Amino acid sequence: MTRPPGDPHRPRRTPPSGGRPAAPRRRVGEPRRSGDGTPPRPARPRPSAGDRRSAVRPRPRPDVRRSGPARRPASAPRTIKLADPKRRLRLVTACLGLVFVIFAGRLVQLQLLDSDALAAGAGANKYVRVTLPAERGSITAADGTVLATSVDAYDITADPTMFTPEATHLPDAPEQAAALLAPILGQPKEKLAAALHLNAKNPKSQYALLAARQAPQAKAQIADLKSSLNKQTDTKACRIQRDLIGKPAEKGGREFLDTACANPLAGVFWEQSTRRSYPANGLAANLVGFVNSEGTGTGGLELQYQQQLAGENGYSTYASAGGRRVATAGGNRQDAVPGTDLRLTIDPDIQWAAQRAITDQVSNAGAEKGYVVVQDTKTGQVLAMATSPGFNPNDLSSARADQLGNPALQDAYEPGSTAKLMTMAAVLDTGAANWDTHVTVPNTLQRSDRVFHDDIDHETWYLTLAGVLAKSSNIGTIEAAEHLGPTQAEANKVLAGYLDRFGIGKPTGLGFPGETRGILAKPEDWNGSQQYTIPFGQGLSVNALQATSVFSTIANGGVRVAPSLLAGTTGPDGRFTPAPAGAQSRVVTESTAKTLTEMLESVVTDEQGTGNKAQIPGYRVAGKTGTADRVDPKTGKYSGYTASFIGFAPADQPRVTVSCVIQAPVNGHFGGQLCGPVFKQVMEFTLKTLQVPPSGSEAPNLPVDWKP
């Protein structure tokens, strides 16, 4: 086999058997021809020697005519070299360091350099704090009857910026909305329209309170009306009108919508709230009190226990953007703590009976007002405290300002003859006289610069000390009080000491808002006539509960128990905590109290007594009438009378004390005449309600007079 010149290694190819003959060798400069005789491609111009040297030699193309595997030129074996691990570690460390530097720089930018700008930009996603009002505690009677509670309500609000002509496309949106809301909210259209207008003081205000604590029915009416207006405006004709707003006039543009195509209530909203409700209406209203438009206690127990009843408000914070809540932005919430519930000592049935009795008698007597107090003689608990005229806390607009208080605790009045019980207690307890001590009572008595009389003219009376109390003699009481000391000044000090122990001139301990402590001057300050009028109940003043407590002290064997109105409280955890028992103090001895009780029975049972109208069949009754000159609080002068009766029953086993006071009556003025029947009606009902058994013995009927 011969080798072509110039290639000593490559073997000459020979066509395989049956193959096509090898193409003839092409001469130098001869154009290449294809094997099938097709015209050859034009020959590229041959580069010059200089061009050949500068040109890159093309990679030789494999010869398709070559058969068999190509032979690899012999070369030295290849060596695999691994990367340097230290170099790689240094590279990774450098990258991580760069990342941390970038992060640190970004933190510095956010926290220091751009903090103010970012805080300002957060206005678009700001956090809104919403108060979660606490549920106000309820007030119930002793048996659980609800006197005051909180029910669901809604605050009707609006966004004034949504009532501008630009927002509503109406020239008078506030007026139209006010006309629709006025009959529902019961407020003047002018007031509502003014609230919906933006004002110069707050031109961008987005909140206006139209009506607070509205009933769910009012909210439902507004919601239905707003929904119907939305449906009314969602028509093709209205949509066309809205598309034309703001367009040029030549293209049919318009400035305002027709009334039928606009919803003036679009900017009205509501927020859930609560309102105070008094299911018993006027029952014990002067005692329970009321709340103001903000839901804060303003009178009575609602005011006294405002902090406990109100509880603690909670709050909720959330991110807001464009007026909408951003749920993914997180927030905070602290639940409200409900208020404490109060349970009173008031018996609702006895309270109702007392209110009915005093209301009827005040009306019959043409009096200015009157009040009844019912007290448990053993515990000091107040079972009823009724006032006439009263009011309905659900409708404060119909009540006068002078009806909203509780005169049984807030009125200071001169008690008159009911105070003679304290003078007799001092006389008996000091041993200055006994019940059967003979007292000569003239028609008039000169003392100091004054001449004293009894209620009626009479010849000289010859009375026992029990008779002085039964016939309610002012002169006989003055004569008895003079025996309290060797001098009038010392007698005054002794009497003042007993008055103080009975609680006169001191708070009752209830802490009721506006409660009067009464008026009792120091004995050294009693003037010439006052030192003789105080023994029969003029020249000092008390409130009705103080006067009632005096008789309860005698009924309780001479031990005074501080009055109480609160039976206990129920906290947010649901646990009931009883109120502490009233403080006790002995005022007179037990024997003195027993003698005084028998003397008080003569007032009711003896035909010469002034309290015959207070008799109750089956029960022994001990009591005292009172008819005092009344000081007009407006003028400070005596004008009219204060009629009263206070007593307890059964006298042999005292259980309940009832007092009745009527101020400035016109039809009659004697205590036995006006308040005796009220006492009987209320006491009789109370004894039956408490299932007190009748007396098991007859009254002693102590003699009231003696023959000289």
XYZ file of C-alpha atoms in Angstrom:
708
model
C 0.000 0.000 0.000
C 1.342 3.374 -1.017
C 0.802 6.531 1.081
C 0.030 9.895 -0.465
C 2.857 12.308 -0.365
C 2.797 14.777 2.474
C 0.935 12.416 4.895
C 3.243 9.616 6.048
C 0.690 8.293 8.692
C -2.805 8.419 7.216
C -3.588 5.258 5.192
C -5.103 5.576 1.805
C -8.831 4.979 1.761
C -10.113 2.308 -0.612
C -13.779 2.127 -1.406
C -15.567 -0.766 0.185
C -16.980 -3.485 -1.910
C -20.047 -2.262 -3.765
C -19.408 1.343 -2.787
C -19.134 4.162 -5.094
C -15.751 4.888 -6.603
C -13.643 7.435 -4.929
C -13.760 10.838 -6.370
C -10.739 11.653 -8.514
C -8.207 13.741 -6.884
C -8.687 17.428 -7.463
C -5.763 19.306 -8.805
C -4.505 22.409 -7.316
C -6.602 25.334 -8.390
C -9.347 23.080 -9.760
C -12.808 23.755 -8.396
C -14.364 21.118 -6.130
C -17.056 18.952 -7.650
C -19.773 17.055 -5.908
C -19.866 13.338 -6.194
C -23.192 13.349 -8.044
C -22.061 15.709 -10.774
C -23.862 18.765 -9.468
C -22.193 22.020 -10.199
C -19.479 22.778 -7.763
C -19.653 25.619 -5.285
C -17.769 28.644 -6.392
C -14.236 28.560 -5.195
C -13.307 31.037 -2.542
C -10.537 33.389 -3.592
C -7.249 32.144 -2.403
C -5.734 34.417 0.183
C -2.396 35.885 -0.284
C 0.592 34.705 1.622
C 0.287 37.562 4.083
C -3.385 36.907 4.588
C -2.740 33.221 5.127
C -0.273 33.895 7.826
C -2.639 36.254 9.654
C -5.725 34.170 9.209
C -6.735 31.560 11.766
C -6.379 28.114 10.404
C -9.815 26.517 10.321
C -10.384 23.367 12.288
C -10.088 20.413 9.874
C -13.447 18.849 9.116
C -13.702 15.106 9.395
C -13.611 13.213 6.155
C -16.874 11.396 5.712
C -15.158 8.903 3.498
C -13.006 7.678 6.326
C -13.901 4.319 7.619
C -13.202 2.854 11.048
C -12.620 4.646 14.334
C -10.495 7.703 14.337
C -7.194 7.328 15.982
C -6.480 9.643 18.903
C -3.125 11.271 18.761
C -0.902 10.035 21.487
C -0.658 12.443 24.452
C 0.460 12.552 28.074
C -2.082 11.329 30.776
C -4.388 14.110 32.287
C -4.098 15.022 36.024
C -7.272 16.110 38.109
C -6.425 18.882 40.539
C -8.778 19.526 43.567
C -9.763 23.133 44.548
C -8.155 24.693 47.600
C -10.693 24.383 50.597
C -9.213 27.346 52.427
C -9.828 29.541 49.454
C -13.467 28.394 49.262
C -13.979 29.016 53.002
C -12.554 32.508 52.685
C -14.981 33.207 49.812
C -18.063 32.005 51.774
C -17.021 34.023 54.830
C -16.607 37.123 52.752
C -20.092 36.671 51.216
C -21.744 36.195 54.621
C -19.956 39.210 56.022
C -21.192 41.276 53.115
C -24.776 40.152 53.769
C -24.532 41.093 57.449
C -23.098 44.460 56.597
C -26.027 45.093 54.255
C -28.528 44.081 56.960
C -26.845 46.269 59.582
C -26.828 49.203 57.230
C -30.515 48.742 56.505
C -31.332 48.655 60.202
C -29.410 51.844 60.794
C -31.287 53.450 57.935
C -34.702 52.373 59.216
C -34.138 53.037 62.901
C -32.081 56.219 62.754
C -31.940 57.899 59.398
C -35.443 57.318 58.033
C -37.404 56.784 61.248
C -39.290 60.089 61.093
C -40.195 59.656 57.452
C -41.364 56.103 58.019
C -43.463 57.156 61.018
C -45.097 59.819 58.912
C -45.704 57.348 56.146
C -47.350 54.991 58.601
C -50.289 57.396 58.635
C -51.682 55.420 55.745
C -51.576 52.300 57.931
C -52.244 53.776 61.385
C -53.457 51.963 64.477
C -56.901 52.828 65.756
C -57.788 52.382 69.432
C -61.415 51.528 70.143
C -62.865 51.564 73.660
C -64.709 48.427 74.707
C -67.279 49.699 77.240
C -67.765 47.637 80.365
C -71.247 46.373 81.132
C -72.677 48.368 84.039
C -73.643 46.347 87.077
C -77.285 45.824 87.919
C -79.211 46.897 91.024
C -81.713 44.441 92.442
C -84.072 44.270 95.380
C -83.609 41.780 98.219
C -85.502 39.053 96.342
C -83.653 39.599 93.049
C -86.219 41.872 91.417
C -84.283 43.995 88.938
C -84.497 47.699 89.677
C -81.773 48.846 87.263
C -79.942 47.022 84.489
C -78.178 47.616 81.175
C -79.621 46.582 77.823
C -78.314 46.669 74.251
C -78.396 50.033 72.568
C -76.768 51.858 69.668
C -75.085 55.214 69.234
C -76.216 56.747 65.941
C -73.229 58.493 64.353
C -72.328 60.145 61.059
C -69.357 61.223 58.963
C -69.939 64.897 58.061
C -67.425 64.690 55.209
C -69.831 62.341 53.445
C -72.601 64.956 53.422
C -70.841 67.620 51.374
C -72.163 68.450 47.881
C -68.993 66.963 46.394
C -69.506 63.650 48.212
C -73.266 63.263 47.794
C -73.887 65.239 44.587
C -76.792 66.813 46.446
C -77.039 70.499 47.329
C -78.772 69.855 50.672
C -77.781 66.365 51.849
C -77.670 67.270 55.599
C -81.196 68.676 55.472
C -82.552 65.666 53.605
C -80.900 63.237 56.027
C -82.146 65.208 59.050
C -85.719 65.099 57.742
C -85.513 61.297 57.507
C -83.848 60.792 60.921
C -85.833 63.273 63.022
C -88.988 61.153 63.502
C -86.904 58.070 64.313
C -84.548 59.715 66.803
C -87.132 62.109 68.224
C -84.914 65.135 67.723
C -85.454 68.433 65.875
C -84.465 68.456 62.212
C -82.469 71.642 62.703
C -80.301 70.092 65.405
C -79.520 67.019 63.314
C -78.777 69.055 60.185
C -76.363 71.244 62.132
C -74.503 68.159 63.348
C -74.161 66.849 59.781
C -72.655 70.070 58.425
C -68.907 70.584 58.550
C -68.127 73.609 60.707
C -65.334 76.124 60.756
C -63.937 74.821 64.052
C -63.417 71.321 62.676
C -63.630 71.432 58.875
C -62.394 67.860 58.446
C -64.335 66.144 61.201
C -65.293 62.601 60.304
C -67.360 61.893 63.403
C -70.587 63.326 64.767
C -72.771 61.771 67.463
C -76.378 62.233 66.408
C -78.096 60.293 69.208
C -76.681 58.187 72.031
C -77.993 54.913 73.413
C -80.896 54.400 71.068
C -83.079 51.320 71.308
C -82.413 48.483 68.834
C -85.719 49.350 67.149
C -84.385 52.791 66.169
C -81.229 51.280 64.731
C -83.277 48.733 62.781
C -85.471 51.478 61.324
C -82.453 53.433 60.138
C -80.822 50.321 58.690
C -83.986 49.393 56.767
C -84.389 52.934 55.461
C -80.752 53.108 54.390
C -81.033 49.750 52.617
C -84.200 50.715 50.759
C -82.572 53.942 49.581
C -79.601 51.966 48.291
C -81.889 49.737 46.252
C -83.776 52.751 44.956
C -80.603 54.334 43.622
C -79.310 51.141 42.001
C -81.144 51.554 38.693
C -79.956 52.044 35.134
C -81.257 55.611 34.999
C -79.411 56.513 38.209
C -76.205 54.913 36.975
C -76.414 57.018 33.848
C -76.869 60.132 35.950
C -73.820 59.289 38.030
C -71.742 58.799 34.880
C -72.704 62.299 33.736
C -71.589 63.983 36.956
C -68.740 66.381 36.262
C -68.842 66.118 32.452
C -69.144 69.193 30.213
C -72.628 70.555 29.658
C -72.418 70.011 25.888
C -72.010 66.296 26.585
C -75.021 66.156 28.880
C -73.018 66.649 32.079
C -74.684 67.639 35.360
C -73.662 68.898 38.815
C -76.243 67.230 41.091
C -78.251 64.034 41.122
C -81.990 63.834 41.262
C -83.262 63.185 44.783
C -84.471 59.734 43.739
C -80.954 58.764 42.666
C -79.087 59.781 45.832
C -78.930 58.220 49.288
C -78.579 61.009 51.870
C -78.132 58.421 54.626
C -74.962 56.919 53.137
C -72.868 58.657 55.790
C -74.994 57.525 58.763
C -73.634 54.678 60.897
C -74.207 53.084 64.315
C -72.019 51.745 67.077
C -73.103 49.144 69.590
C -73.485 50.453 73.114
C -75.687 49.942 76.160
C -78.309 52.012 77.891
C -79.689 51.956 81.409
C -83.119 50.457 81.842
C -85.339 50.441 84.930
C -87.778 47.533 84.530
C -89.706 48.499 87.664
C -90.205 52.033 86.296
C -90.739 54.334 89.301
C -90.383 51.702 92.012
C -87.734 52.961 94.479
C -86.600 55.446 91.823
C -85.748 58.147 94.380
C -83.508 55.654 96.092
C -81.962 53.891 93.078
C -81.319 57.133 91.198
C -80.493 57.467 87.506
C -77.673 57.921 84.966
C -77.018 60.775 82.572
C -76.809 60.686 78.787
C -73.216 59.440 79.037
C -74.268 56.460 81.159
C -72.677 57.860 84.322
C -74.508 57.699 87.648
C -75.941 61.113 88.468
C -78.333 60.527 91.344
C -79.087 58.085 94.139
C -77.284 54.770 94.455
C -76.294 55.010 90.786
C -74.128 57.954 91.793
C -73.004 56.632 95.170
C -71.714 53.343 93.711
C -70.664 54.730 90.333
C -67.153 53.286 90.465
C -68.266 49.776 91.421
C -71.177 49.701 88.983
C -69.210 51.077 86.030
C -66.516 48.393 85.937
C -63.393 48.928 83.817
C -63.493 49.627 80.094
C -61.334 47.554 77.779
C -59.843 48.497 74.454
C -59.027 47.084 71.041
C -56.409 48.390 68.615
C -56.173 47.576 64.927
C -54.450 48.941 61.851
C -56.588 51.028 59.556
C -55.895 52.033 55.976
C -58.299 54.188 54.041
C -60.940 53.749 56.715
C -60.819 49.957 56.512
C -59.397 47.483 58.945
C -56.178 45.748 57.922
C -56.649 42.254 59.269
C -53.075 41.133 58.590
C -51.489 44.071 60.418
C -52.167 42.645 63.868
C -53.555 44.496 66.851
C -54.186 44.411 70.572
C -57.189 43.682 72.749
C -57.959 43.942 76.434
C -61.425 42.808 77.447
C -63.592 45.013 79.621
C -64.271 44.077 83.246
C -68.024 44.125 84.020
C -69.315 46.237 86.870
C -70.351 44.927 90.272
C -74.002 44.049 90.906
C -75.717 45.541 93.962
C -78.349 43.730 96.006
C -80.351 46.034 98.236
C -82.226 45.323 101.443
C -85.403 46.721 99.863
C -88.418 44.402 99.726
C -90.166 45.244 96.425
C -93.646 44.374 97.705
C -93.299 46.510 100.823
C -91.772 49.281 98.724
C -94.764 49.183 96.382
C -97.245 49.313 99.290
C -95.396 52.239 100.884
C -95.291 54.207 97.623
C -98.973 53.693 96.980
C -99.976 54.713 100.525
C -97.887 57.901 100.661
C -98.803 58.924 97.122
C -102.518 58.680 97.879
C -102.252 60.604 101.148
C -100.070 63.387 99.727
C -102.685 63.840 97.024
C -105.593 63.793 99.502
C -103.908 66.266 101.849
C -102.861 68.595 99.026
C -99.353 68.379 100.471
C -96.081 69.398 98.903
C -94.483 65.977 99.445
C -94.233 63.043 101.784
C -92.084 59.987 102.529
C -92.305 56.611 104.239
C -89.446 54.567 105.706
C -89.727 50.920 106.769
C -86.867 49.475 108.849
C -86.106 46.087 110.373
C -85.704 46.794 114.100
C -83.195 43.976 114.681
C -80.827 44.389 111.732
C -81.294 48.079 110.910
C -81.924 47.143 107.270
C -84.180 49.490 105.317
C -87.028 47.466 103.807
C -88.644 50.393 101.996
C -88.010 54.066 101.379
C -90.837 55.654 99.399
C -91.268 59.243 98.256
C -94.107 61.205 96.721
C -94.035 62.715 94.211
C -91.655 60.297 92.542
C -90.449 59.942 88.969
C -89.817 57.359 86.279
C -86.080 57.097 85.525
C -86.922 55.719 82.081
C -88.460 59.097 81.224
C -86.487 61.827 82.945
C -87.787 64.456 80.543
C -91.190 64.357 82.210
C -89.840 64.852 85.753
C -89.189 68.128 87.533
C -85.775 68.794 89.021
C -87.176 68.791 92.585
C -88.586 65.277 92.067
C -85.254 63.624 91.279
C -83.829 63.607 94.805
C -84.584 61.480 97.845
C -86.156 63.789 100.473
C -86.357 60.967 103.015
C -82.592 61.401 103.372
C -81.994 64.861 101.957
C -84.702 66.896 103.720
C -83.842 68.348 107.125
C -87.065 69.031 109.035
C -88.006 69.752 112.624
C -89.485 66.485 113.941
C -91.892 67.928 116.471
C -93.457 65.635 119.023
C -91.859 62.420 117.715
C -88.630 63.779 119.265
C -90.291 63.694 122.723
C -89.405 60.001 122.808
C -85.717 60.917 123.173
C -86.476 63.387 125.980
C -88.496 60.755 127.851
C -85.690 58.224 127.279
C -83.223 60.608 128.926
C -85.597 61.269 131.855
C -86.251 57.576 132.521
C -82.694 56.391 131.879
C -81.190 58.928 134.300
C -83.803 58.132 136.938
C -85.101 61.704 136.957
C -88.678 60.338 136.809
C -90.737 57.195 136.254
C -93.573 56.512 133.880
C -96.116 57.129 136.649
C -94.521 60.332 137.952
C -97.204 62.975 138.440
C -96.912 66.014 136.213
C -99.111 69.085 136.527
C -99.575 70.711 133.140
C -100.961 74.277 133.049
C -102.476 75.800 129.921
C -99.441 78.088 129.453
C -95.887 78.120 130.711
C -93.514 81.091 130.881
C -89.898 80.263 130.230
C -87.153 82.711 129.281
C -88.623 85.298 126.932
C -91.444 83.114 125.688
C -94.847 81.761 126.676
C -95.375 78.105 125.682
C -98.670 76.401 124.794
C -99.887 72.957 123.874
C -101.641 72.268 120.585
C -105.005 72.939 122.158
C -106.200 75.187 124.934
C -107.056 73.265 128.067
C -107.544 73.552 131.755
C -104.776 72.318 133.961
C -104.012 68.689 133.201
C -102.914 66.219 135.836
C -100.945 63.665 133.884
C -98.563 60.842 134.513
C -95.318 60.941 132.579
C -96.929 58.315 130.330
C -99.874 60.676 129.930
C -97.572 63.546 128.941
C -96.304 61.378 126.066
C -99.771 60.040 125.202
C -101.378 63.488 125.034
C -98.187 64.944 123.470
C -97.984 67.869 125.867
C -95.227 70.371 125.082
C -95.501 71.964 128.526
C -95.333 68.615 130.333
C -92.232 67.653 128.302
C -90.469 70.917 129.220
C -91.204 70.311 132.895
C -89.864 66.742 132.703
C -86.657 67.798 130.880
C -85.900 70.405 133.526
C -85.282 67.551 135.990
C -82.308 66.229 133.976
C -79.906 68.471 135.910
C -79.723 70.827 138.873
C -79.421 73.754 136.481
C -80.843 74.335 133.054
C -77.373 74.371 131.514
C -76.554 70.971 133.018
C -79.943 69.610 131.977
C -79.213 70.783 128.429
C -75.905 68.887 128.377
C -77.554 65.673 129.551
C -80.269 65.891 126.910
C -77.727 66.759 124.185
C -75.710 63.660 125.128
C -78.717 61.394 124.599
C -79.611 63.086 121.315
C -76.083 62.459 120.124
C -76.259 58.769 121.084
C -79.498 58.423 119.154
C -77.637 59.675 116.063
C -79.077 63.185 115.823
C -76.829 65.657 114.029
C -74.634 62.840 112.631
C -74.629 60.962 109.321
C -76.684 57.786 109.259
C -73.746 55.833 107.834
C -75.386 55.131 104.461
C -73.199 57.613 102.606
C -76.111 58.498 100.343
C -75.415 61.438 97.994
C -76.870 64.676 99.345
C -77.879 63.119 102.672
C -78.335 65.674 105.437
C -76.981 65.062 108.891
C -79.599 67.338 110.370
C -78.966 70.295 112.641
C -78.180 70.106 116.333
C -76.312 72.939 117.970
C -73.962 72.400 120.878
C -75.818 72.655 124.222
C -73.800 75.683 125.270
C -75.075 77.441 122.145
C -78.767 76.778 122.807
C -80.407 80.175 123.143
C -83.030 81.234 125.668
C -86.057 79.678 124.009
C -84.223 76.909 122.123
C -83.272 75.119 125.334
C -86.999 74.680 126.005
C -88.164 73.923 122.454
C -85.590 71.206 121.715
C -87.129 68.795 124.284
C -90.408 68.744 122.301
C -88.817 68.652 118.839
C -88.447 72.267 117.671
C -85.086 73.990 117.261
C -83.327 70.897 115.890
C -83.721 69.074 112.579
C -83.402 65.491 111.360
C -83.931 63.438 108.247
C -86.628 60.789 108.103
C -84.251 57.842 108.479
C -82.664 59.360 111.593
C -86.112 59.791 113.151
C -87.053 56.208 112.213
C -83.830 54.869 113.715
C -84.687 56.446 117.091
C -87.823 54.306 117.386
C -86.000 51.216 116.085
C -83.469 51.701 118.877
C -86.192 51.560 121.522
C -87.809 48.587 119.758
C -84.432 46.807 119.817
C -84.142 46.998 123.598
C -82.195 50.264 123.665
C -79.455 49.162 121.197
C -78.998 51.288 118.106
C -78.078 49.436 114.894
C -76.709 51.621 112.121
C -79.142 51.662 109.186
C -78.146 49.824 105.999
C -79.410 49.692 102.426
C -76.929 47.291 100.850
C -77.389 43.567 101.412
C -74.311 42.592 99.403
C -72.504 42.682 96.083
C -71.798 40.240 93.279
C -68.449 40.789 91.593
C -67.399 40.035 87.993
C -66.381 36.550 89.126
C -69.988 35.808 90.130
C -69.316 35.561 93.857
C -71.768 37.180 96.260
C -70.255 39.083 99.171
C -72.648 40.003 102.007
C -72.429 43.545 103.336
C -71.127 43.868 106.892
C -73.711 44.142 109.629
C -74.516 47.593 110.938
C -72.529 48.843 113.910
C -74.304 48.543 117.257
C -74.239 50.826 120.289
C -76.310 50.903 123.450
C -78.229 54.122 123.992
C -80.500 53.312 126.956
C -80.924 50.359 129.231
C -83.188 47.487 128.308
C -85.593 48.301 131.139
C -85.825 51.910 129.972
C -86.591 50.715 126.441
C -89.307 48.374 127.753
C -90.955 51.139 129.785
C -90.825 53.532 126.834
C -92.469 50.885 124.628
C -95.395 50.589 127.044
C -95.698 54.369 127.205
C -95.785 54.520 123.382
C -98.567 51.940 123.352
C -100.715 54.315 125.405
C -100.385 56.880 122.585
C -102.172 54.420 120.285
C -104.521 52.537 122.575
C -105.710 55.102 125.121
C -108.773 57.105 124.161
C -106.892 60.273 125.148
C -103.927 59.299 122.986
C -103.186 61.099 119.706
C -102.426 57.977 117.642
C -105.695 56.029 117.700
C -105.829 55.847 113.880
C -102.662 53.707 113.887
C -104.278 50.750 115.655
C -103.991 47.361 113.909
C -106.339 44.562 114.954
C -104.471 41.629 116.483
C -101.197 43.500 116.954
C -99.880 45.673 119.753
C -98.627 48.952 118.290
C -96.252 51.467 119.884
C -95.940 54.856 118.250
C -95.913 58.616 118.471
C -97.516 61.423 116.523
C -95.805 64.626 115.502
C -97.137 68.019 114.420
C -94.417 70.608 113.999
C -94.158 74.103 112.617
C -92.383 73.798 109.276
C -89.491 75.945 108.142
C -89.945 76.906 104.514
C -86.571 76.126 102.857
C -87.137 78.939 100.339
C -87.736 81.719 102.852
C -86.129 80.308 105.997
C -89.271 81.222 107.967
C -91.941 79.102 109.587
C -94.753 78.384 107.159
C -97.148 75.459 107.320
C -96.741 72.182 109.181
C -94.909 68.893 109.191
C -97.217 66.023 110.089
C -95.713 62.682 111.127
C -96.246 59.355 112.837
C -93.557 56.815 113.741
C -94.145 53.480 115.425
C -93.213 49.805 115.587
C -95.041 46.497 115.904
C -95.699 44.071 117.394
C -94.933 46.011 120.563
C -94.445 42.814 122.575
C -91.990 41.348 120.030
C -90.905 44.295 117.849
C -90.051 43.424 114.264
C -90.652 46.455 112.045
C -90.581 50.251 112.397
C -92.581 52.434 110.001
C -92.381 56.218 109.743
C -94.591 58.600 107.773
C -93.849 62.284 107.149
C -96.027 64.700 105.145
C -94.779 68.196 104.386
C -96.965 71.315 104.042
C -100.405 69.657 103.961
C -103.434 71.799 103.206
C -106.294 69.491 104.146
C -105.502 68.939 107.835
C -102.143 69.109 109.575
C -102.133 66.813 112.632
C -99.777 63.850 112.478
C -102.264 61.364 113.896
C -104.902 62.477 111.406
C -102.753 62.362 108.245
C -99.956 59.891 108.930
C -101.720 57.530 111.340
C -103.710 55.876 108.502
C -100.610 55.652 106.286
C -98.708 53.944 109.102
C -101.534 51.481 109.617
C -101.792 50.635 105.910
C -98.061 50.095 105.428
C -97.472 48.308 108.742
C -100.394 45.952 108.237
C -99.133 45.004 104.765
C -95.559 44.563 106.024
C -96.538 42.284 108.912
C -98.484 40.052 106.546
C -95.697 40.047 103.956
C -93.115 39.038 106.561
C -95.609 36.573 108.085
C -95.238 38.068 111.555
C -97.626 36.349 113.976
C -100.132 38.464 115.929
C -99.385 39.606 119.453
C -99.848 37.049 122.165
C -100.791 39.478 124.938
C -102.760 42.617 125.600
C -101.328 46.094 125.891
C -100.653 47.223 129.493
C -102.703 50.419 129.039
C -100.692 52.547 131.460
C -102.738 55.244 133.206
C -102.316 58.641 131.589
C -103.696 60.913 134.304
C -104.192 61.159 138.023
C -106.601 62.945 140.277
C -105.199 65.645 142.550
